[in-house]
């Protein structure tokens, strides 16, 4: 048996003189032993994963009786002793601008009123990288976290055009990957373009539709053979013009309740589900306001 155990009680049998003590397995994070930072983060992530799999109901139950003041534990972390001259030189070189996204540091450090950038090693020290100016780069917190934790994704923006009980969907052409599949109209933003702006351009170029973006609707993250797709959807309104189709096979306004009859790209299925819920709740709201 592996894990951490806590002393519970003694056992003492006067007949045969046997003595032992009883241990009880305890939740790792609840104990006060010293963990490494890595162990602690892994353990916490495991518990978050478990909580995610639970229903919202059981989470709510636990939250209601949860301790509001968290326990403490000692975390043991090993640090590299970094060269302050490297940090200073790299920050001077960056001059307040992130060396990856080229945007100015997002805020000023309270401690000394300097632009908040973090000096990161291109090849990590733990993998044999050197603590030198050449191997270091000044990053904004966003780029820094991205470098450590993110995977490469392709972001696609789609417009959800709902009119009465119908929504606009389009069908991919034969020379596309996954021909014949249905999806919501949209595309990839170009470099330097915001997602909203890219969406407006794509809908205009591909379907001749001018749109106004109402609100963000939701996202779907999906793993395909060619990588990870992040689909971001927006509720949009269009100006009443005719559609044209330039690169698609078909375009259609279909009833939201009939969406399941269409063969959608896998990445779009969760948006379809969300749209059905959305339709359901807006119908309910209408009824209530009548
Ligand atoms: Zn950046
Ligand atoms: Zn780093």
PDB file of C-alpha atoms and ligand atoms in Angstrom:
ATOM      1  CA  UNK A   1       0.000   0.000   0.000  1.00  0.00           C
ATOM      2  CA  UNK A   2       1.279   3.398  -0.965  1.00  0.00           C
ATOM      3  CA  UNK A   3       0.345   6.792   0.352  1.00  0.00           C
ATOM      4  CA  UNK A   4       0.343   8.678   3.582  1.00  0.00           C
ATOM      5  CA  UNK A   5      -1.047   7.229   6.787  1.00  0.00           C
ATOM      6  CA  UNK A   6      -2.029   8.743  10.049  1.00  0.00           C
ATOM      7  CA  UNK A   7      -1.891   7.095  13.448  1.00  0.00           C
ATOM      8  CA  UNK A   8      -5.391   6.207  14.615  1.00  0.00           C
ATOM      9  CA  UNK A   9      -5.242   3.960  17.669  1.00  0.00           C
ATOM     10  CA  UNK A  10      -3.295   1.341  19.607  1.00  0.00           C
ATOM     11  CA  UNK A  11      -4.209  -2.289  19.793  1.00  0.00           C
ATOM     12  CA  UNK A  12      -3.224  -4.166  22.894  1.00  0.00           C
ATOM     13  CA  UNK A  13      -4.346  -7.752  23.525  1.00  0.00           C
ATOM     14  CA  UNK A  14      -3.554  -8.896  27.101  1.00  0.00           C
ATOM     15  CA  UNK A  15      -4.424 -12.548  26.266  1.00  0.00           C
ATOM     16  CA  UNK A  16      -1.708 -13.206  23.746  1.00  0.00           C
ATOM     17  CA  UNK A  17       0.340 -10.095  24.493  1.00  0.00           C
ATOM     18  CA  UNK A  18       0.066  -8.819  20.914  1.00  0.00           C
ATOM     19  CA  UNK A  19       0.397  -5.106  20.324  1.00  0.00           C
ATOM     20  CA  UNK A  20       0.078  -3.082  17.183  1.00  0.00           C
ATOM     21  CA  UNK A  21      -1.277   0.254  16.069  1.00  0.00           C
ATOM     22  CA  UNK A  22      -3.857   1.118  13.476  1.00  0.00           C
ATOM     23  CA  UNK A  23      -3.117   3.528  10.675  1.00  0.00           C
ATOM     24  CA  UNK A  24      -5.569   5.300   8.444  1.00  0.00           C
ATOM     25  CA  UNK A  25      -4.839   6.446   4.911  1.00  0.00           C
ATOM     26  CA  UNK A  26      -5.175  10.190   4.500  1.00  0.00           C
ATOM     27  CA  UNK A  27      -5.681  12.551   1.640  1.00  0.00           C
ATOM     28  CA  UNK A  28      -2.199  13.739   0.618  1.00  0.00           C
ATOM     29  CA  UNK A  29      -2.943  17.447   0.383  1.00  0.00           C
ATOM     30  CA  UNK A  30      -4.543  17.405   3.804  1.00  0.00           C
ATOM     31  CA  UNK A  31      -1.336  16.391   5.533  1.00  0.00           C
ATOM     32  CA  UNK A  32       1.403  18.636   6.676  1.00  0.00           C
ATOM     33  CA  UNK A  33       4.346  16.793   5.252  1.00  0.00           C
ATOM     34  CA  UNK A  34       6.847  18.655   3.110  1.00  0.00           C
ATOM     35  CA  UNK A  35       6.163  18.140  -0.603  1.00  0.00           C
ATOM     36  CA  UNK A  36       8.119  19.347  -3.569  1.00  0.00           C
ATOM     37  CA  UNK A  37       6.408  22.021  -5.613  1.00  0.00           C
ATOM     38  CA  UNK A  38       6.061  19.568  -8.468  1.00  0.00           C
ATOM     39  CA  UNK A  39       4.438  16.911  -6.299  1.00  0.00           C
ATOM     40  CA  UNK A  40       2.033  19.452  -4.900  1.00  0.00           C
ATOM     41  CA  UNK A  41       1.033  20.767  -8.352  1.00  0.00           C
ATOM     42  CA  UNK A  42       0.553  17.242  -9.704  1.00  0.00           C
ATOM     43  CA  UNK A  43      -1.521  16.221  -6.706  1.00  0.00           C
ATOM     44  CA  UNK A  44      -3.683  19.330  -6.946  1.00  0.00           C
ATOM     45  CA  UNK A  45      -4.183  18.773 -10.688  1.00  0.00           C
ATOM     46  CA  UNK A  46      -5.268  15.179 -10.020  1.00  0.00           C
ATOM     47  CA  UNK A  47      -7.851  16.408  -7.579  1.00  0.00           C
ATOM     48  CA  UNK A  48      -9.071  19.100  -9.979  1.00  0.00           C
ATOM     49  CA  UNK A  49      -9.433  16.434 -12.691  1.00  0.00           C
ATOM     50  CA  UNK A  50     -11.467  14.341 -10.282  1.00  0.00           C
ATOM     51  CA  UNK A  51     -13.655  17.330  -9.377  1.00  0.00           C
ATOM     52  CA  UNK A  52     -14.229  18.022 -13.078  1.00  0.00           C
ATOM     53  CA  UNK A  53     -15.528  14.481 -13.616  1.00  0.00           C
ATOM     54  CA  UNK A  54     -18.007  14.910 -10.755  1.00  0.00           C
ATOM     55  CA  UNK A  55     -21.422  16.421 -11.277  1.00  0.00           C
ATOM     56  CA  UNK A  56     -22.058  20.084 -10.496  1.00  0.00           C
ATOM     57  CA  UNK A  57     -24.477  18.845  -7.816  1.00  0.00           C
ATOM     58  CA  UNK A  58     -21.892  16.912  -5.841  1.00  0.00           C
ATOM     59  CA  UNK A  59     -19.404  19.766  -6.197  1.00  0.00           C
ATOM     60  CA  UNK A  60     -21.991  22.133  -4.801  1.00  0.00           C
ATOM     61  CA  UNK A  61     -22.603  19.799  -1.866  1.00  0.00           C
ATOM     62  CA  UNK A  62     -18.893  19.712  -1.066  1.00  0.00           C
ATOM     63  CA  UNK A  63     -18.525  23.471  -1.541  1.00  0.00           C
ATOM     64  CA  UNK A  64     -21.278  24.102   0.957  1.00  0.00           C
ATOM     65  CA  UNK A  65     -19.437  22.339   3.716  1.00  0.00           C
ATOM     66  CA  UNK A  66     -15.905  23.132   2.591  1.00  0.00           C
ATOM     67  CA  UNK A  67     -13.444  24.868   4.876  1.00  0.00           C
ATOM     68  CA  UNK A  68     -13.263  28.509   3.796  1.00  0.00           C
ATOM     69  CA  UNK A  69      -9.857  29.117   5.290  1.00  0.00           C
ATOM     70  CA  UNK A  70      -7.468  26.723   3.558  1.00  0.00           C
ATOM     71  CA  UNK A  71      -4.872  24.653   5.387  1.00  0.00           C
ATOM     72  CA  UNK A  72      -1.199  25.344   4.812  1.00  0.00           C
ATOM     73  CA  UNK A  73       1.530  23.015   3.785  1.00  0.00           C
ATOM     74  CA  UNK A  74       5.241  23.412   3.400  1.00  0.00           C
ATOM     75  CA  UNK A  75       6.412  23.216  -0.189  1.00  0.00           C
ATOM     76  CA  UNK A  76      10.013  22.477  -0.870  1.00  0.00           C
ATOM     77  CA  UNK A  77      11.297  23.920  -4.123  1.00  0.00           C
ATOM     78  CA  UNK A  78      14.689  23.661  -5.776  1.00  0.00           C
ATOM     79  CA  UNK A  79      15.828  26.763  -7.597  1.00  0.00           C
ATOM     80  CA  UNK A  80      18.655  27.482  -9.952  1.00  0.00           C
ATOM     81  CA  UNK A  81      20.831  30.356  -8.782  1.00  0.00           C
ATOM     82  CA  UNK A  82      20.402  32.692 -11.711  1.00  0.00           C
ATOM     83  CA  UNK A  83      22.833  35.307 -12.836  1.00  0.00           C
ATOM     84  CA  UNK A  84      21.475  38.826 -12.064  1.00  0.00           C
ATOM     85  CA  UNK A  85      23.567  40.290 -14.894  1.00  0.00           C
ATOM     86  CA  UNK A  86      21.841  38.071 -17.431  1.00  0.00           C
ATOM     87  CA  UNK A  87      18.420  39.205 -16.166  1.00  0.00           C
ATOM     88  CA  UNK A  88      19.443  42.860 -16.261  1.00  0.00           C
ATOM     89  CA  UNK A  89      21.015  42.666 -19.734  1.00  0.00           C
ATOM     90  CA  UNK A  90      18.004  40.881 -21.249  1.00  0.00           C
ATOM     91  CA  UNK A  91      15.548  43.369 -19.714  1.00  0.00           C
ATOM     92  CA  UNK A  92      17.653  46.236 -21.070  1.00  0.00           C
ATOM     93  CA  UNK A  93      17.649  44.619 -24.515  1.00  0.00           C
ATOM     94  CA  UNK A  94      13.840  44.175 -24.443  1.00  0.00           C
ATOM     95  CA  UNK A  95      13.359  47.793 -23.357  1.00  0.00           C
ATOM     96  CA  UNK A  96       9.815  47.201 -22.047  1.00  0.00           C
ATOM     97  CA  UNK A  97       8.586  45.187 -25.038  1.00  0.00           C
ATOM     98  CA  UNK A  98       7.917  41.409 -24.998  1.00  0.00           C
ATOM     99  CA  UNK A  99      10.480  39.778 -27.267  1.00  0.00           C
ATOM    100  CA  UNK A 100       7.927  37.228 -28.501  1.00  0.00           C
ATOM    101  CA  UNK A 101       4.627  39.039 -29.196  1.00  0.00           C
ATOM    102  CA  UNK A 102       6.360  42.439 -29.563  1.00  0.00           C
ATOM    103  CA  UNK A 103       3.709  44.107 -27.397  1.00  0.00           C
ATOM    104  CA  UNK A 104       4.600  46.472 -24.544  1.00  0.00           C
ATOM    105  CA  UNK A 105       4.658  44.854 -21.086  1.00  0.00           C
ATOM    106  CA  UNK A 106       1.008  44.692 -19.940  1.00  0.00           C
ATOM    107  CA  UNK A 107       1.628  46.403 -16.605  1.00  0.00           C
ATOM    108  CA  UNK A 108       4.244  48.081 -14.430  1.00  0.00           C
ATOM    109  CA  UNK A 109       5.887  46.276 -11.527  1.00  0.00           C
ATOM    110  CA  UNK A 110       4.882  47.856  -8.204  1.00  0.00           C
ATOM    111  CA  UNK A 111       8.273  47.110  -6.638  1.00  0.00           C
ATOM    112  CA  UNK A 112      10.382  49.385  -8.833  1.00  0.00           C
ATOM    113  CA  UNK A 113       8.033  50.850 -11.478  1.00  0.00           C
ATOM    114  CA  UNK A 114       9.657  48.906 -14.327  1.00  0.00           C
ATOM    115  CA  UNK A 115       7.725  47.186 -17.169  1.00  0.00           C
ATOM    116  CA  UNK A 116       6.686  43.691 -16.062  1.00  0.00           C
ATOM    117  CA  UNK A 117       8.550  41.214 -18.238  1.00  0.00           C
ATOM    118  CA  UNK A 118       9.935  37.835 -17.174  1.00  0.00           C
ATOM    119  CA  UNK A 119      13.325  36.559 -18.249  1.00  0.00           C
ATOM    120  CA  UNK A 120      12.887  33.039 -19.589  1.00  0.00           C
ATOM    121  CA  UNK A 121      15.421  30.516 -20.881  1.00  0.00           C
ATOM    122  CA  UNK A 122      14.818  29.411 -24.475  1.00  0.00           C
ATOM    123  CA  UNK A 123      16.433  26.066 -23.713  1.00  0.00           C
ATOM    124  CA  UNK A 124      15.414  25.356 -20.096  1.00  0.00           C
ATOM    125  CA  UNK A 125      18.152  25.189 -17.458  1.00  0.00           C
ATOM    126  CA  UNK A 126      16.719  21.838 -16.386  1.00  0.00           C
ATOM    127  CA  UNK A 127      17.412  20.500 -19.891  1.00  0.00           C
ATOM    128  CA  UNK A 128      20.983  21.715 -19.915  1.00  0.00           C
ATOM    129  CA  UNK A 129      20.303  25.225 -21.238  1.00  0.00           C
ATOM    130  CA  UNK A 130      22.793  27.907 -20.261  1.00  0.00           C
ATOM    131  CA  UNK A 131      22.145  30.927 -18.073  1.00  0.00           C
ATOM    132  CA  UNK A 132      23.385  33.358 -20.704  1.00  0.00           C
ATOM    133  CA  UNK A 133      22.039  36.462 -22.418  1.00  0.00           C
ATOM    134  CA  UNK A 134      21.888  34.499 -25.711  1.00  0.00           C
ATOM    135  CA  UNK A 135      19.735  31.736 -24.240  1.00  0.00           C
ATOM    136  CA  UNK A 136      17.362  34.131 -22.480  1.00  0.00           C
ATOM    137  CA  UNK A 137      14.372  36.074 -23.706  1.00  0.00           C
ATOM    138  CA  UNK A 138      12.182  38.698 -21.990  1.00  0.00           C
ATOM    139  CA  UNK A 139       8.534  37.689 -22.148  1.00  0.00           C
ATOM    140  CA  UNK A 140       5.230  39.191 -21.086  1.00  0.00           C
ATOM    141  CA  UNK A 141       3.393  36.929 -18.578  1.00  0.00           C
ATOM    142  CA  UNK A 142       1.050  35.704 -21.333  1.00  0.00           C
ATOM    143  CA  UNK A 143       3.823  34.598 -23.665  1.00  0.00           C
ATOM    144  CA  UNK A 144       5.757  33.164 -20.725  1.00  0.00           C
ATOM    145  CA  UNK A 145       2.895  30.938 -19.560  1.00  0.00           C
ATOM    146  CA  UNK A 146       2.171  29.987 -23.153  1.00  0.00           C
ATOM    147  CA  UNK A 147       5.755  28.868 -23.615  1.00  0.00           C
ATOM    148  CA  UNK A 148       5.634  26.678 -20.525  1.00  0.00           C
ATOM    149  CA  UNK A 149       2.110  25.248 -20.711  1.00  0.00           C
ATOM    150  CA  UNK A 150       0.367  25.694 -24.035  1.00  0.00           C
ATOM    151  CA  UNK A 151       0.024  23.381 -27.036  1.00  0.00           C
ATOM    152  CA  UNK A 152      -0.062  24.573 -30.630  1.00  0.00           C
ATOM    153  CA  UNK A 153      -3.630  25.138 -31.758  1.00  0.00           C
ATOM    154  CA  UNK A 154      -5.312  26.446 -34.865  1.00  0.00           C
ATOM    155  CA  UNK A 155      -8.024  28.934 -33.967  1.00  0.00           C
ATOM    156  CA  UNK A 156     -11.080  29.136 -36.190  1.00  0.00           C
ATOM    157  CA  UNK A 157     -13.763  31.763 -35.630  1.00  0.00           C
ATOM    158  CA  UNK A 158     -17.340  31.071 -36.673  1.00  0.00           C
ATOM    159  CA  UNK A 159     -20.455  33.202 -36.813  1.00  0.00           C
ATOM    160  CA  UNK A 160     -23.766  31.910 -35.484  1.00  0.00           C
ATOM    161  CA  UNK A 161     -26.511  33.668 -37.398  1.00  0.00           C
ATOM    162  CA  UNK A 162     -29.842  32.863 -35.771  1.00  0.00           C
ATOM    163  CA  UNK A 163     -33.014  34.189 -37.354  1.00  0.00           C
ATOM    164  CA  UNK A 164     -36.282  33.159 -35.694  1.00  0.00           C
ATOM    165  CA  UNK A 165     -35.865  29.426 -35.102  1.00  0.00           C
ATOM    166  CA  UNK A 166     -33.273  28.917 -37.830  1.00  0.00           C
ATOM    167  CA  UNK A 167     -29.513  29.131 -38.067  1.00  0.00           C
ATOM    168  CA  UNK A 168     -27.217  29.535 -41.056  1.00  0.00           C
ATOM    169  CA  UNK A 169     -24.978  26.575 -41.858  1.00  0.00           C
ATOM    170  CA  UNK A 170     -22.689  25.889 -44.808  1.00  0.00           C
ATOM    171  CA  UNK A 171     -21.412  22.773 -46.533  1.00  0.00           C
ATOM    172  CA  UNK A 172     -17.807  22.114 -47.506  1.00  0.00           C
ATOM    173  CA  UNK A 173     -16.830  21.494 -51.113  1.00  0.00           C
ATOM    174  CA  UNK A 174     -15.140  18.455 -52.618  1.00  0.00           C
ATOM    175  CA  UNK A 175     -11.639  19.901 -52.750  1.00  0.00           C
ATOM    176  CA  UNK A 176     -11.722  20.799 -49.011  1.00  0.00           C
ATOM    177  CA  UNK A 177     -10.517  18.405 -46.360  1.00  0.00           C
ATOM    178  CA  UNK A 178     -13.620  16.602 -45.072  1.00  0.00           C
ATOM    179  CA  UNK A 179     -15.807  17.413 -48.096  1.00  0.00           C
ATOM    180  CA  UNK A 180     -19.575  17.383 -47.749  1.00  0.00           C
ATOM    181  CA  UNK A 181     -19.481  18.069 -44.018  1.00  0.00           C
ATOM    182  CA  UNK A 182     -21.572  20.896 -42.636  1.00  0.00           C
ATOM    183  CA  UNK A 183     -20.262  23.649 -40.386  1.00  0.00           C
ATOM    184  CA  UNK A 184     -20.942  27.177 -39.250  1.00  0.00           C
ATOM    185  CA  UNK A 185     -19.580  29.888 -41.542  1.00  0.00           C
ATOM    186  CA  UNK A 186     -16.215  31.347 -40.550  1.00  0.00           C
ATOM    187  CA  UNK A 187     -12.492  30.942 -40.929  1.00  0.00           C
ATOM    188  CA  UNK A 188      -9.045  31.787 -39.650  1.00  0.00           C
ATOM    189  CA  UNK A 189      -8.039  35.293 -38.662  1.00  0.00           C
ATOM    190  CA  UNK A 190      -4.953  36.611 -40.423  1.00  0.00           C
ATOM    191  CA  UNK A 191      -1.822  37.617 -38.582  1.00  0.00           C
ATOM    192  CA  UNK A 192      -2.388  40.890 -36.766  1.00  0.00           C
ATOM    193  CA  UNK A 193      -6.159  40.678 -37.182  1.00  0.00           C
ATOM    194  CA  UNK A 194      -8.457  40.382 -34.146  1.00  0.00           C
ATOM    195  CA  UNK A 195     -10.766  37.337 -34.134  1.00  0.00           C
ATOM    196  CA  UNK A 196     -13.824  39.542 -34.579  1.00  0.00           C
ATOM    197  CA  UNK A 197     -12.313  41.403 -37.477  1.00  0.00           C
ATOM    198  CA  UNK A 198     -11.178  38.170 -39.131  1.00  0.00           C
ATOM    199  CA  UNK A 199     -14.672  36.769 -38.807  1.00  0.00           C
ATOM    200  CA  UNK A 200     -16.215  39.827 -40.450  1.00  0.00           C
ATOM    201  CA  UNK A 201     -13.739  39.583 -43.342  1.00  0.00           C
ATOM    202  CA  UNK A 202     -14.170  35.819 -43.812  1.00  0.00           C
ATOM    203  CA  UNK A 203     -17.970  36.022 -43.905  1.00  0.00           C
ATOM    204  CA  UNK A 204     -17.821  38.860 -46.372  1.00  0.00           C
ATOM    205  CA  UNK A 205     -15.265  37.178 -48.635  1.00  0.00           C
ATOM    206  CA  UNK A 206     -16.801  33.711 -48.586  1.00  0.00           C
ATOM    207  CA  UNK A 207     -20.511  34.490 -48.488  1.00  0.00           C
ATOM    208  CA  UNK A 208     -20.947  38.201 -49.205  1.00  0.00           C
ATOM    209  CA  UNK A 209     -22.497  38.694 -45.764  1.00  0.00           C
ATOM    210  CA  UNK A 210     -21.890  41.887 -43.774  1.00  0.00           C
ATOM    211  CA  UNK A 211     -22.218  41.236 -40.072  1.00  0.00           C
ATOM    212  CA  UNK A 212     -22.314  42.886 -36.687  1.00  0.00           C
ATOM    213  CA  UNK A 213     -20.987  40.865 -33.767  1.00  0.00           C
ATOM    214  CA  UNK A 214     -23.440  40.587 -30.878  1.00  0.00           C
ATOM    215  CA  UNK A 215     -21.684  38.469 -28.281  1.00  0.00           C
ATOM    216  CA  UNK A 216     -19.304  35.611 -27.699  1.00  0.00           C
ATOM    217  CA  UNK A 217     -21.159  32.291 -27.771  1.00  0.00           C
ATOM    218  CA  UNK A 218     -18.721  29.577 -26.757  1.00  0.00           C
ATOM    219  CA  UNK A 219     -15.790  27.458 -27.778  1.00  0.00           C
ATOM    220  CA  UNK A 220     -14.993  23.903 -28.693  1.00  0.00           C
ATOM    221  CA  UNK A 221     -11.531  22.391 -28.484  1.00  0.00           C
ATOM    222  CA  UNK A 222     -10.958  19.363 -30.629  1.00  0.00           C
ATOM    223  CA  UNK A 223      -8.058  17.097 -31.510  1.00  0.00           C
ATOM    224  CA  UNK A 224      -7.804  16.162 -35.199  1.00  0.00           C
ATOM    225  CA  UNK A 225      -5.183  14.237 -37.171  1.00  0.00           C
ATOM    226  CA  UNK A 226      -3.587  17.475 -38.264  1.00  0.00           C
ATOM    227  CA  UNK A 227      -3.515  19.080 -34.806  1.00  0.00           C
ATOM    228  CA  UNK A 228      -5.719  20.757 -32.260  1.00  0.00           C
ATOM    229  CA  UNK A 229      -8.547  22.996 -33.373  1.00  0.00           C
ATOM    230  CA  UNK A 230      -9.981  25.687 -31.153  1.00  0.00           C
ATOM    231  CA  UNK A 231     -13.298  26.832 -32.462  1.00  0.00           C
ATOM    232  CA  UNK A 232     -14.524  30.176 -31.102  1.00  0.00           C
ATOM    233  CA  UNK A 233     -18.088  31.102 -31.919  1.00  0.00           C
ATOM    234  CA  UNK A 234     -19.902  34.425 -31.863  1.00  0.00           C
ATOM    235  CA  UNK A 235     -23.578  35.294 -32.180  1.00  0.00           C
ATOM    236  CA  UNK A 236     -23.798  37.699 -35.100  1.00  0.00           C
ATOM    237  CA  UNK A 237     -26.465  39.666 -36.975  1.00  0.00           C
ATOM    238  CA  UNK A 238     -26.275  40.149 -40.724  1.00  0.00           C
ATOM    239  CA  UNK A 239     -27.537  42.884 -42.976  1.00  0.00           C
ATOM    240  CA  UNK A 240     -30.297  41.467 -45.161  1.00  0.00           C
ATOM    241  CA  UNK A 241     -28.449  40.719 -48.398  1.00  0.00           C
ATOM    242  CA  UNK A 242     -28.377  37.666 -50.590  1.00  0.00           C
ATOM    243  CA  UNK A 243     -25.675  35.127 -49.961  1.00  0.00           C
ATOM    244  CA  UNK A 244     -23.203  34.121 -52.538  1.00  0.00           C
ATOM    245  CA  UNK A 245     -21.060  31.062 -52.238  1.00  0.00           C
ATOM    246  CA  UNK A 246     -17.499  31.296 -53.380  1.00  0.00           C
ATOM    247  CA  UNK A 247     -15.725  28.316 -51.854  1.00  0.00           C
ATOM    248  CA  UNK A 248     -18.548  26.180 -50.448  1.00  0.00           C
ATOM    249  CA  UNK A 249     -20.951  23.641 -51.868  1.00  0.00           C
ATOM    250  CA  UNK A 250     -24.063  24.741 -50.062  1.00  0.00           C
ATOM    251  CA  UNK A 251     -25.505  27.268 -47.673  1.00  0.00           C
ATOM    252  CA  UNK A 252     -28.790  26.943 -45.838  1.00  0.00           C
ATOM    253  CA  UNK A 253     -30.940  28.338 -43.064  1.00  0.00           C
ATOM    254  CA  UNK A 254     -32.122  25.321 -41.119  1.00  0.00           C
ATOM    255  CA  UNK A 255     -34.270  24.841 -38.061  1.00  0.00           C
ATOM    256  CA  UNK A 256     -32.156  24.526 -34.919  1.00  0.00           C
ATOM    257  CA  UNK A 257     -34.170  21.512 -33.838  1.00  0.00           C
ATOM    258  CA  UNK A 258     -33.237  19.790 -37.129  1.00  0.00           C
ATOM    259  CA  UNK A 259     -29.488  20.367 -36.841  1.00  0.00           C
ATOM    260  CA  UNK A 260     -28.831  16.759 -35.834  1.00  0.00           C
ATOM    261  CA  UNK A 261     -29.934  15.671 -39.322  1.00  0.00           C
ATOM    262  CA  UNK A 262     -26.834  17.285 -40.814  1.00  0.00           C
ATOM    263  CA  UNK A 263     -23.407  15.694 -40.805  1.00  0.00           C
ATOM    264  CA  UNK A 264     -21.322  18.281 -38.957  1.00  0.00           C
ATOM    265  CA  UNK A 265     -17.543  18.510 -38.583  1.00  0.00           C
ATOM    266  CA  UNK A 266     -16.728  16.828 -35.253  1.00  0.00           C
ATOM    267  CA  UNK A 267     -15.257  20.020 -33.840  1.00  0.00           C
ATOM    268  CA  UNK A 268     -18.612  21.765 -34.336  1.00  0.00           C
ATOM    269  CA  UNK A 269     -20.802  19.239 -32.550  1.00  0.00           C
ATOM    270  CA  UNK A 270     -20.521  20.824 -29.137  1.00  0.00           C
ATOM    271  CA  UNK A 271     -21.526  24.193 -30.628  1.00  0.00           C
ATOM    272  CA  UNK A 272     -24.569  22.461 -32.153  1.00  0.00           C
ATOM    273  CA  UNK A 273     -25.488  21.109 -28.711  1.00  0.00           C
ATOM    274  CA  UNK A 274     -25.017  24.495 -27.111  1.00  0.00           C
ATOM    275  CA  UNK A 275     -27.173  26.091 -29.772  1.00  0.00           C
ATOM    276  CA  UNK A 276     -30.006  23.684 -29.014  1.00  0.00           C
ATOM    277  CA  UNK A 277     -29.802  24.583 -25.327  1.00  0.00           C
ATOM    278  CA  UNK A 278     -29.681  28.258 -26.248  1.00  0.00           C
ATOM    279  CA  UNK A 279     -32.802  27.886 -28.396  1.00  0.00           C
ATOM    280  CA  UNK A 280     -34.496  26.003 -25.590  1.00  0.00           C
ATOM    281  CA  UNK A 281     -33.762  28.649 -22.969  1.00  0.00           C
ATOM    282  CA  UNK A 282     -34.681  31.569 -25.223  1.00  0.00           C
ATOM    283  CA  UNK A 283     -38.028  29.895 -25.997  1.00  0.00           C
ATOM    284  CA  UNK A 284     -38.588  29.493 -22.271  1.00  0.00           C
ATOM    285  CA  UNK A 285     -37.776  33.145 -21.641  1.00  0.00           C
ATOM    286  CA  UNK A 286     -40.217  34.174 -24.332  1.00  0.00           C
ATOM    287  CA  UNK A 287     -42.961  32.080 -22.750  1.00  0.00           C
ATOM    288  CA  UNK A 288     -42.260  33.553 -19.342  1.00  0.00           C
ATOM    289  CA  UNK A 289     -42.410  37.113 -20.612  1.00  0.00           C
ATOM    290  CA  UNK A 290     -45.723  36.535 -22.368  1.00  0.00           C
TER     291      UNK A 290
HETATM  292 ZN1  LIG B   1       4.303  38.559 -25.223  1.00  0.00          ZN
HETATM  293 ZN1  LIG B   2      10.270  30.386 -18.201  1.00  0.00          ZN
END
